[in-house]
Short mmCIF file of C-alpha atoms in Angstrom, two decimals:
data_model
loop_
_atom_site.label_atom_id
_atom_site.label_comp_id
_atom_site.label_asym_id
_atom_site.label_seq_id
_atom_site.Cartn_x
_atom_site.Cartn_y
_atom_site.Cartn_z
CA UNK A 588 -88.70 -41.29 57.32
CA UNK A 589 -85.00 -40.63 58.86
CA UNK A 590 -82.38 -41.65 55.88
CA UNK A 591 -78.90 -41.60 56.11
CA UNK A 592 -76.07 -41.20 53.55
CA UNK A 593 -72.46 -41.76 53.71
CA UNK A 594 -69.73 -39.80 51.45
CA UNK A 595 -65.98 -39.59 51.14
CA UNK A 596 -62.91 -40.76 49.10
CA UNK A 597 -62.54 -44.94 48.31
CA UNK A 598 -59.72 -44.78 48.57
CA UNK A 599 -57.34 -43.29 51.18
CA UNK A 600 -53.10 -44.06 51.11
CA UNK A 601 -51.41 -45.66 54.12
CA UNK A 602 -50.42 -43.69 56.88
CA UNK A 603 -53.29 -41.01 55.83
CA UNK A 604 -56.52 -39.55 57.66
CA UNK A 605 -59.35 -40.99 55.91
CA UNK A 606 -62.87 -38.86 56.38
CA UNK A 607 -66.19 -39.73 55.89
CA UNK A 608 -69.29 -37.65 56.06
CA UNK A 609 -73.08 -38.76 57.24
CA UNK A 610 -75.92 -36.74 55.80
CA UNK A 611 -79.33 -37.24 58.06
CA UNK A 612 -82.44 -36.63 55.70
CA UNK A 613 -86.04 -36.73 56.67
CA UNK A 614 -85.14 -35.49 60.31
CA UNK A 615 -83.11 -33.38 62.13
CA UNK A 616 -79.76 -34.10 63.81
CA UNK A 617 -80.49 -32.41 66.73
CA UNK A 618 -82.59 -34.63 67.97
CA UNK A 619 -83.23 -35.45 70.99
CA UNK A 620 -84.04 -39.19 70.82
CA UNK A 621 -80.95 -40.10 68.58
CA UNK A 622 -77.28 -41.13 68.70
CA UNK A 623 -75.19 -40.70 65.71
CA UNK A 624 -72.97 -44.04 64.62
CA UNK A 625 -70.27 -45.04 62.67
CA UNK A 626 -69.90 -48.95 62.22
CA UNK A 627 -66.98 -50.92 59.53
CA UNK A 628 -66.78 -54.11 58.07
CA UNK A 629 -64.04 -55.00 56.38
CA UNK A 630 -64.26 -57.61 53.46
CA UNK A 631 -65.85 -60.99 54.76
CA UNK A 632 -65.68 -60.02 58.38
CA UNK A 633 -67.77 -58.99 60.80
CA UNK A 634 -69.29 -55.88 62.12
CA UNK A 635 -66.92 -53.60 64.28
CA UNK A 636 -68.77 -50.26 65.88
CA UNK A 637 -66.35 -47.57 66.02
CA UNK A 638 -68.26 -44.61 67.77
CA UNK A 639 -71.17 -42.34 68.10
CA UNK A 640 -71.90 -38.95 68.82
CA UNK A 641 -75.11 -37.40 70.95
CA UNK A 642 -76.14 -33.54 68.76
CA UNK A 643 -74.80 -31.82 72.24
CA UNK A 644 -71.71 -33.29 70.90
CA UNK A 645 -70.37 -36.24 73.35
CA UNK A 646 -68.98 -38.87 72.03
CA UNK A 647 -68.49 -42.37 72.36
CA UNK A 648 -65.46 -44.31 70.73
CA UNK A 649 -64.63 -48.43 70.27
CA UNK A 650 -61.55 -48.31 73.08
CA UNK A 651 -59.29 -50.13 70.28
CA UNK A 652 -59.70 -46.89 67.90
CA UNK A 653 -59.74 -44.27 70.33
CA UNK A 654 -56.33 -42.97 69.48
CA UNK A 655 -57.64 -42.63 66.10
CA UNK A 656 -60.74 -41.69 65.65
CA UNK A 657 -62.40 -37.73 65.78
CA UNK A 658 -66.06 -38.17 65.42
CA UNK A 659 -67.96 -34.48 65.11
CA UNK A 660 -71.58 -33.21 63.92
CA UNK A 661 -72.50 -30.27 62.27
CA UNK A 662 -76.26 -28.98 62.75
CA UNK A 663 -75.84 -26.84 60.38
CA UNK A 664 -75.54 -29.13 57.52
CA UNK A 665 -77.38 -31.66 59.31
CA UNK A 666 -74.70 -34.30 58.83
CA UNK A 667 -72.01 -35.53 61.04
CA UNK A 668 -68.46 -36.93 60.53
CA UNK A 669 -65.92 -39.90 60.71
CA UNK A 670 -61.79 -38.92 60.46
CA UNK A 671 -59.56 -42.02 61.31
CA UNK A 672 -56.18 -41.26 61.34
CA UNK A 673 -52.71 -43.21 60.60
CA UNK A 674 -54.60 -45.48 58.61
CA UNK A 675 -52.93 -49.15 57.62
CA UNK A 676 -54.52 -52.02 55.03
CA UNK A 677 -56.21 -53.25 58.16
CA UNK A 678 -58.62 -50.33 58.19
CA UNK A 679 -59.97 -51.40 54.52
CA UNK A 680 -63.64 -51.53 55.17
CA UNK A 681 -67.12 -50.67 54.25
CA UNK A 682 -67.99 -48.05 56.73
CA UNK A 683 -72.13 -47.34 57.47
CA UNK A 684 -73.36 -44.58 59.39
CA UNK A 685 -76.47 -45.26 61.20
CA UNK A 686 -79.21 -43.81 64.00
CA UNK A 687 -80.10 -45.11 67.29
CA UNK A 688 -82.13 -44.24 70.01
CA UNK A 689 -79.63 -44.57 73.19
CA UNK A 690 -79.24 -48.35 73.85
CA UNK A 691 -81.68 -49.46 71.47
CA UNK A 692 -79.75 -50.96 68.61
CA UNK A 693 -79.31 -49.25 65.81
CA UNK A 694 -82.66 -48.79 63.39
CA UNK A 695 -81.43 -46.99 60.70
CA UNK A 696 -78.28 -47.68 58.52
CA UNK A 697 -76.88 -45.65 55.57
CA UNK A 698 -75.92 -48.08 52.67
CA UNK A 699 -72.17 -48.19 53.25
CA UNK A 700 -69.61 -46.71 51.58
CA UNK A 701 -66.45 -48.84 50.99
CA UNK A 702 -62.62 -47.70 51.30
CA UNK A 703 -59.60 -49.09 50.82
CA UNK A 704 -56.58 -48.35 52.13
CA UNK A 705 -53.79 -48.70 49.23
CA UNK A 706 -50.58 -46.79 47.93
CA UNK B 1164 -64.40 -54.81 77.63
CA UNK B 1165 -67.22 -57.52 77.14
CA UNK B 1166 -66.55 -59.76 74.44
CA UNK B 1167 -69.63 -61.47 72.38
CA UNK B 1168 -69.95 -64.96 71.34
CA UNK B 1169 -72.14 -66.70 68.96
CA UNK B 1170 -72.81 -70.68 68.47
CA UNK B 1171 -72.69 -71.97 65.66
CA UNK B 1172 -71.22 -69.78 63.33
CA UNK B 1173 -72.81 -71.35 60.67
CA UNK B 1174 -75.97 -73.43 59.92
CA UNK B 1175 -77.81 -75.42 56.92
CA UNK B 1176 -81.96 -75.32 57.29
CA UNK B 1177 -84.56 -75.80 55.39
CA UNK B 1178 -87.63 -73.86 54.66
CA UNK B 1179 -89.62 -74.55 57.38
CA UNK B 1180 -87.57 -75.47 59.88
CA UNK B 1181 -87.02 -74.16 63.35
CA UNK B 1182 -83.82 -72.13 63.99
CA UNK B 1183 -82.07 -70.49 67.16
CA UNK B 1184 -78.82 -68.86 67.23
CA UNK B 1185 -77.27 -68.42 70.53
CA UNK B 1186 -75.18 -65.04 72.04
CA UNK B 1187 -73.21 -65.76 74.83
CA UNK B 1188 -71.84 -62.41 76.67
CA UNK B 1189 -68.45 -62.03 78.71
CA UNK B 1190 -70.42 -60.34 81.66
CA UNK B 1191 -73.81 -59.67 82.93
CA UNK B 1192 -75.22 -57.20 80.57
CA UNK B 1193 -79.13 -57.42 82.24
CA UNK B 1194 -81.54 -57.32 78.89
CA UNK B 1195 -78.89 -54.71 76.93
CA UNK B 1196 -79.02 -57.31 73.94
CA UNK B 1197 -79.91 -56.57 70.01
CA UNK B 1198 -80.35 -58.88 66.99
CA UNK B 1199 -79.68 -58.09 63.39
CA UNK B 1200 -79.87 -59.79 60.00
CA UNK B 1201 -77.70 -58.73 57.73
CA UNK B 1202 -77.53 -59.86 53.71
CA UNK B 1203 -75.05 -60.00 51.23
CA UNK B 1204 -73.61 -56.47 49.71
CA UNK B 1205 -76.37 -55.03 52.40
CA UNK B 1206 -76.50 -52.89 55.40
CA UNK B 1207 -77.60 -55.10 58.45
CA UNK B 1208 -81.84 -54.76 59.53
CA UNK B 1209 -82.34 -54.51 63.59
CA UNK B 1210 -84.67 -57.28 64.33
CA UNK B 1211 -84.56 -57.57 68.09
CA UNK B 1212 -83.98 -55.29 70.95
CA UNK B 1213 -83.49 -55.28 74.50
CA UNK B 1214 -83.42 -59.01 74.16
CA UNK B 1215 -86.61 -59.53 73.15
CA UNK B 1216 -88.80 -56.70 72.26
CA UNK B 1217 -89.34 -56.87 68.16
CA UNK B 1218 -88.87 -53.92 65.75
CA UNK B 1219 -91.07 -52.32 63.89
CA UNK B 1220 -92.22 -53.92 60.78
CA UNK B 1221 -89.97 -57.36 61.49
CA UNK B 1222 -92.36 -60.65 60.93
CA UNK B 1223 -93.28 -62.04 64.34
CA UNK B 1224 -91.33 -65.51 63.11
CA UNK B 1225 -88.89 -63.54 64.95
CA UNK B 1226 -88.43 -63.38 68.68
CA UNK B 1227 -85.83 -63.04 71.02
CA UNK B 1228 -85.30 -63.83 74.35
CA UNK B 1229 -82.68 -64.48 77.46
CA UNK B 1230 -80.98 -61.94 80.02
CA UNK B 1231 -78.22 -61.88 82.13
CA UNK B 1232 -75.24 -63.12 79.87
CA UNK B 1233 -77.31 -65.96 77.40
CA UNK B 1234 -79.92 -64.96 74.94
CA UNK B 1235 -81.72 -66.39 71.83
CA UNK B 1236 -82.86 -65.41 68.91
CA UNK B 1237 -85.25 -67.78 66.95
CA UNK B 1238 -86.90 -68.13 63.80
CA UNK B 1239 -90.00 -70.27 64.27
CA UNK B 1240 -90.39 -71.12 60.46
CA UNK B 1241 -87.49 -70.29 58.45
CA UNK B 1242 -88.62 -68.62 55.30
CA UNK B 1243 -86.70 -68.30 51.82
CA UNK B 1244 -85.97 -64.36 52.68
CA UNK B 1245 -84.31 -65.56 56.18
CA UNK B 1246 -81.24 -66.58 54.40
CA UNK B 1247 -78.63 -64.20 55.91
CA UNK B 1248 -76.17 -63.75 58.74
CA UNK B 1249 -77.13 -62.65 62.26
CA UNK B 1250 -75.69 -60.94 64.59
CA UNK B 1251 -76.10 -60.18 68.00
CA UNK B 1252 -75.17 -56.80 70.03
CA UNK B 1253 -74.01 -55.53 73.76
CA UNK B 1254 -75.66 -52.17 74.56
CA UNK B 1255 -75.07 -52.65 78.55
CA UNK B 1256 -71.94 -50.54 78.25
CA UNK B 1257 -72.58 -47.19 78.16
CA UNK B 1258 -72.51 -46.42 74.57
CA UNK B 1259 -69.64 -48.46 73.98
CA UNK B 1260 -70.97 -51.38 71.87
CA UNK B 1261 -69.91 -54.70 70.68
CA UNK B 1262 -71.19 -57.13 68.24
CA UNK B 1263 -70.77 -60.99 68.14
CA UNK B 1264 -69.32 -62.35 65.07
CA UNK B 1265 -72.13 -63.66 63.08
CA UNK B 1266 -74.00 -66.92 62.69
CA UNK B 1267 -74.64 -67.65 58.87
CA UNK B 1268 -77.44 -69.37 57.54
CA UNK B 1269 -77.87 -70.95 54.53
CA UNK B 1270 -79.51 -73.02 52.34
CA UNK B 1271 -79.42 -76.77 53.21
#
């Protein structure tokens, strides 16, 4: 059973790069028959996706964060990454990684990690 | 881009009771539609894809339906665990996806 685990700081200062790491378990990240997702929700809002990333290593970004965002896998470690950069109280957020098979939706979510953006 | 809707944004229902939640979408986006429930301090649960085809292990009280840019999701008999916030989500784009912005569901 594919599980997914996010890591990284809580909190992150304005005007910083804040970088979060995905560890796949129970599968391998090279698979063929996934896509590799970052999604945020900040604090009683909804769900924004940010990005995802095929194991060749194409990626996918949310146009309004794609000045921003660097999203990269390493097969090695079987995990794959998140950096945001320049970030502002606005990017305060729980951030989930999470799995999905092309256009499928997404089936499997990480349990979130939350950060806050804060001098 | 294609911008999501959802109507309402919020509804009171019994146990029992019959519920759709609409997703309205700012473009044709053919059957490229998912539904998930999501609870409090939880990640959100894929119920639907592709408009109507139901995941793995989701109770068939569940079902989705629509195409083009109007779709429905419906719970036939609202049970106590249904108490969450859905949300719908655009997958026509080429890997550049966009949710709605929820329709909560509470207790009435």
């Amino acid at each position: 059973q594919l599980q997914l685990q996010e890591s990284g700081p809580g909190l992150v200062k304005p005007s910083e790069t804040l970088s979060l790491t995905c560890t796949v378990s129970g599968g391998s990240i090279s698979s063929s028959s996934y896509y590799w997702g970052w999604i945020r929700q900040p604090p009683g809002k909804g769900l924004e996706w940010i990005g995802s990333i095929y194991y060749s290593g194409s990626t996918y970004y949310n146009p309004s964060l794609k000045s921003r965002v660097t999203i990269s896998v390493d097969t090695s470690k079987n995990q794959f990454s998140l950096k945001l950069s320049s970030v502002t109280a606005a990017d305060t957020a729980v951030y989930y990684c999470a799995s999905s098979v092309a256009v499928a939706g997404f089936d499997i979510w990480g349990q979130g990690t939350m950060v806050t953006v804060s001098s | 881009d294609i911008q999501m809707t959802q109507s309402p944004s919020s509804l009171s229902a019994s146990v029992g009771d019959r519920v759709t939640i609409t997703c309205r979408a700012s473009q044709s986006i053919s059957s490229y539609l998912n539904w998930y429930q999501q609870k409090p301090g939880k990640a959100p649960k894929l119920l639907i894809y592709a408009a109507s085809s139901l995941q793995s292990g989701v109770p068939s009280r569940f079902s989705g339906s629509g195409s083009g840019t109007d779709f429905t999701l419906t719970i036939s008999s609202l049970q106590p665990e249904d108490f969450a916030t859905y949300y719908c989500q655009q997958s026509y784009s080429t890997l550049l996806f966009t949710f709605g912005p929820g329709t909560k569901v509470d207790i009435k």
